Amino acid sequence: MPFRLAALILAIFCVGTAELSPSGMLDDLSADLAVSIATAGLLVTAYALTMVVGGPAVTALTTRVRRKTLLVALLAVFVLGNVVCALAPGFGVLMAGRVVTAAVHGTFMAVCVVTAGNMVGPGKGGGAVAATQLGINLATVLGVPMGSFLAQHYDWRAPFGVVAALATVAIGLVLVWVPDTPRPDRHRGP
């Protein structure tokens, strides 16, 4: 697997882990933040709802941005959101950090898939797109249990900090390994 795809897979792993891991640490969040488990569960619900609204909005606002620039910018916002979560003094700030990360999630995933398909030679785009989905699979089978383990053995803030650190590494890898391709011009007709 080319290193270029590995950079995208790591980035997708981070985004997927951040999305899903709070569901595995609701007890820890509830106890530390003095909220009910149902209220802590709103961190998952708000993330999903923000993705539904934020994805199309962020995509519409960034259609003219070069893909590599957009990947780095979205990952930087994602890192910022996770740092806010890791340092959150209370539920409201944690929710704000989750909303920030969720707002860029959909656009980031879409740009990753399109970028992966365009980075490889003719006839290999489908395989590259499929390879990027390894990031989501790893987030589900490794990232979420890792988040639960860290929350139970250290603190619920640890998974957010680890994801932010890994996403920072992913930014560096994207900068080094992912080619800079412009957004395709739309055909304007005859």
Short mmCIF file of C-alpha atoms in Angstrom, two decimals, residues 38-161:
data_model
loop_
_atom_site.label_atom_id
_atom_site.label_comp_id
_atom_site.label_asym_id
_atom_site.label_seq_id
_atom_site.Cartn_x
_atom_site.Cartn_y
_atom_site.Cartn_z
CA ALA A 38 -28.62 10.00 28.91
CA THR A 39 -27.22 13.53 28.93
CA ALA A 40 -23.71 12.23 28.23
CA GLY A 41 -25.25 10.30 25.31
CA LEU A 42 -26.18 13.63 23.76
CA LEU A 43 -22.49 13.94 22.86
CA VAL A 44 -23.08 11.13 20.36
CA THR A 45 -26.44 12.46 19.16
CA ALA A 46 -25.20 16.02 18.72
CA TYR A 47 -22.20 14.74 16.76
CA ALA A 48 -24.49 12.88 14.35
CA LEU A 49 -26.87 15.80 13.93
CA THR A 50 -24.00 18.22 13.36
CA MET A 51 -22.60 15.90 10.67
CA VAL A 52 -25.95 15.98 8.88
CA VAL A 53 -26.07 19.78 8.86
CA GLY A 54 -22.36 20.60 8.92
CA GLY A 55 -21.26 18.24 6.17
CA PRO A 56 -23.25 19.86 3.37
CA ALA A 57 -22.60 23.37 4.73
CA VAL A 58 -18.82 22.90 4.98
CA THR A 59 -18.74 21.21 1.59
CA ALA A 60 -20.65 24.09 0.00
CA LEU A 61 -18.29 26.62 1.56
CA THR A 62 -15.11 24.82 0.46
CA THR A 63 -15.84 23.66 -3.09
CA ARG A 64 -13.12 25.88 -4.57
CA VAL A 65 -10.36 24.92 -2.13
CA ARG A 66 -7.57 22.68 -3.40
CA ARG A 67 -7.94 19.16 -2.03
CA LYS A 68 -4.65 18.94 -0.14
CA THR A 69 -5.19 22.35 1.42
CA LEU A 70 -8.70 21.33 2.36
CA LEU A 71 -7.57 18.02 3.90
CA VAL A 72 -4.99 19.81 6.04
CA ALA A 73 -7.39 22.58 7.05
CA LEU A 74 -10.17 20.17 7.99
CA LEU A 75 -7.74 18.00 9.96
CA ALA A 76 -6.46 21.09 11.76
CA VAL A 77 -10.02 22.01 12.78
CA PHE A 78 -10.52 18.40 13.83
CA VAL A 79 -7.37 18.53 16.00
CA LEU A 80 -8.54 21.79 17.55
CA GLY A 81 -11.94 20.30 18.36
CA ASN A 82 -10.35 17.27 20.01
CA VAL A 83 -7.97 19.44 22.04
CA VAL A 84 -11.01 21.40 23.25
CA CYS A 85 -12.63 18.07 24.22
CA ALA A 86 -9.50 16.87 26.02
CA LEU A 87 -9.24 20.08 28.03
CA ALA A 88 -12.97 20.64 28.58
CA PRO A 89 -13.72 21.77 32.14
CA GLY A 90 -17.40 20.87 31.79
CA PHE A 91 -20.11 19.35 29.65
CA GLY A 92 -20.85 22.51 27.63
CA VAL A 93 -17.25 22.93 26.46
CA LEU A 94 -17.01 19.22 25.69
CA MET A 95 -20.17 19.50 23.60
CA ALA A 96 -18.72 22.51 21.77
CA GLY A 97 -15.57 20.53 20.93
CA ARG A 98 -17.68 17.66 19.64
CA VAL A 99 -19.71 20.00 17.45
CA VAL A 100 -16.53 21.50 15.97
CA THR A 101 -15.15 18.07 15.06
CA ALA A 102 -18.48 16.86 13.70
CA ALA A 103 -18.89 19.90 11.46
CA VAL A 104 -15.86 18.93 9.37
CA HIS A 105 -16.33 15.15 9.51
CA GLY A 106 -18.49 14.60 6.42
CA THR A 107 -16.53 16.88 4.13
CA PHE A 108 -13.24 15.43 5.33
CA MET A 109 -14.34 11.85 4.63
CA ALA A 110 -15.63 12.76 1.16
CA VAL A 111 -12.44 14.62 0.23
CA CYS A 112 -10.33 11.68 1.47
CA VAL A 113 -12.22 9.23 -0.71
CA VAL A 114 -12.02 11.42 -3.81
CA THR A 115 -8.33 12.17 -3.19
CA ALA A 116 -7.52 8.48 -2.76
CA GLY A 117 -9.24 7.60 -6.00
CA ASN A 118 -7.32 10.28 -7.87
CA MET A 119 -3.89 9.49 -6.37
CA VAL A 120 -3.46 6.14 -8.06
CA GLY A 121 -3.07 5.07 -11.66
CA PRO A 122 -5.85 4.32 -14.11
CA GLY A 123 -8.03 1.40 -13.12
CA LYS A 124 -6.86 1.46 -9.50
CA GLY A 125 -9.18 4.14 -8.10
CA GLY A 126 -11.74 1.69 -6.76
CA GLY A 127 -9.08 -0.21 -4.84
CA ALA A 128 -7.69 3.00 -3.38
CA VAL A 129 -11.13 4.14 -2.27
CA ALA A 130 -11.76 0.73 -0.70
CA ALA A 131 -8.39 0.89 1.06
CA THR A 132 -9.28 4.16 2.75
CA GLN A 133 -12.25 2.47 4.38
CA LEU A 134 -9.75 0.44 6.36
CA GLY A 135 -9.50 3.56 8.52
CA ILE A 136 -13.16 3.31 9.55
CA ASN A 137 -12.87 -0.42 10.12
CA LEU A 138 -9.83 0.09 12.35
CA ALA A 139 -11.61 2.87 14.21
CA THR A 140 -14.45 0.49 14.97
CA VAL A 141 -12.39 -2.53 16.03
CA LEU A 142 -9.35 -0.78 17.56
CA GLY A 143 -10.11 2.90 18.12
CA VAL A 144 -13.30 2.53 20.13
CA PRO A 145 -11.92 -0.18 22.44
CA MET A 146 -8.72 1.89 22.81
CA GLY A 147 -10.83 4.90 23.80
CA SER A 148 -12.77 2.86 26.34
CA PHE A 149 -9.56 1.42 27.78
CA LEU A 150 -7.94 4.84 28.12
CA ALA A 151 -11.09 6.32 29.68
CA GLN A 152 -11.38 3.50 32.21
CA HIS A 153 -7.70 3.28 33.14
CA TYR A 154 -6.65 6.93 32.88
CA ASP A 155 -9.29 9.55 32.21
CA TRP A 156 -12.00 10.21 29.63
CA ARG A 157 -9.90 13.09 28.32
CA ALA A 158 -7.08 10.75 27.26
CA PRO A 159 -8.78 9.34 24.14
CA PHE A 160 -9.41 12.86 22.84
CA GLY A 161 -5.78 13.79 23.47
#
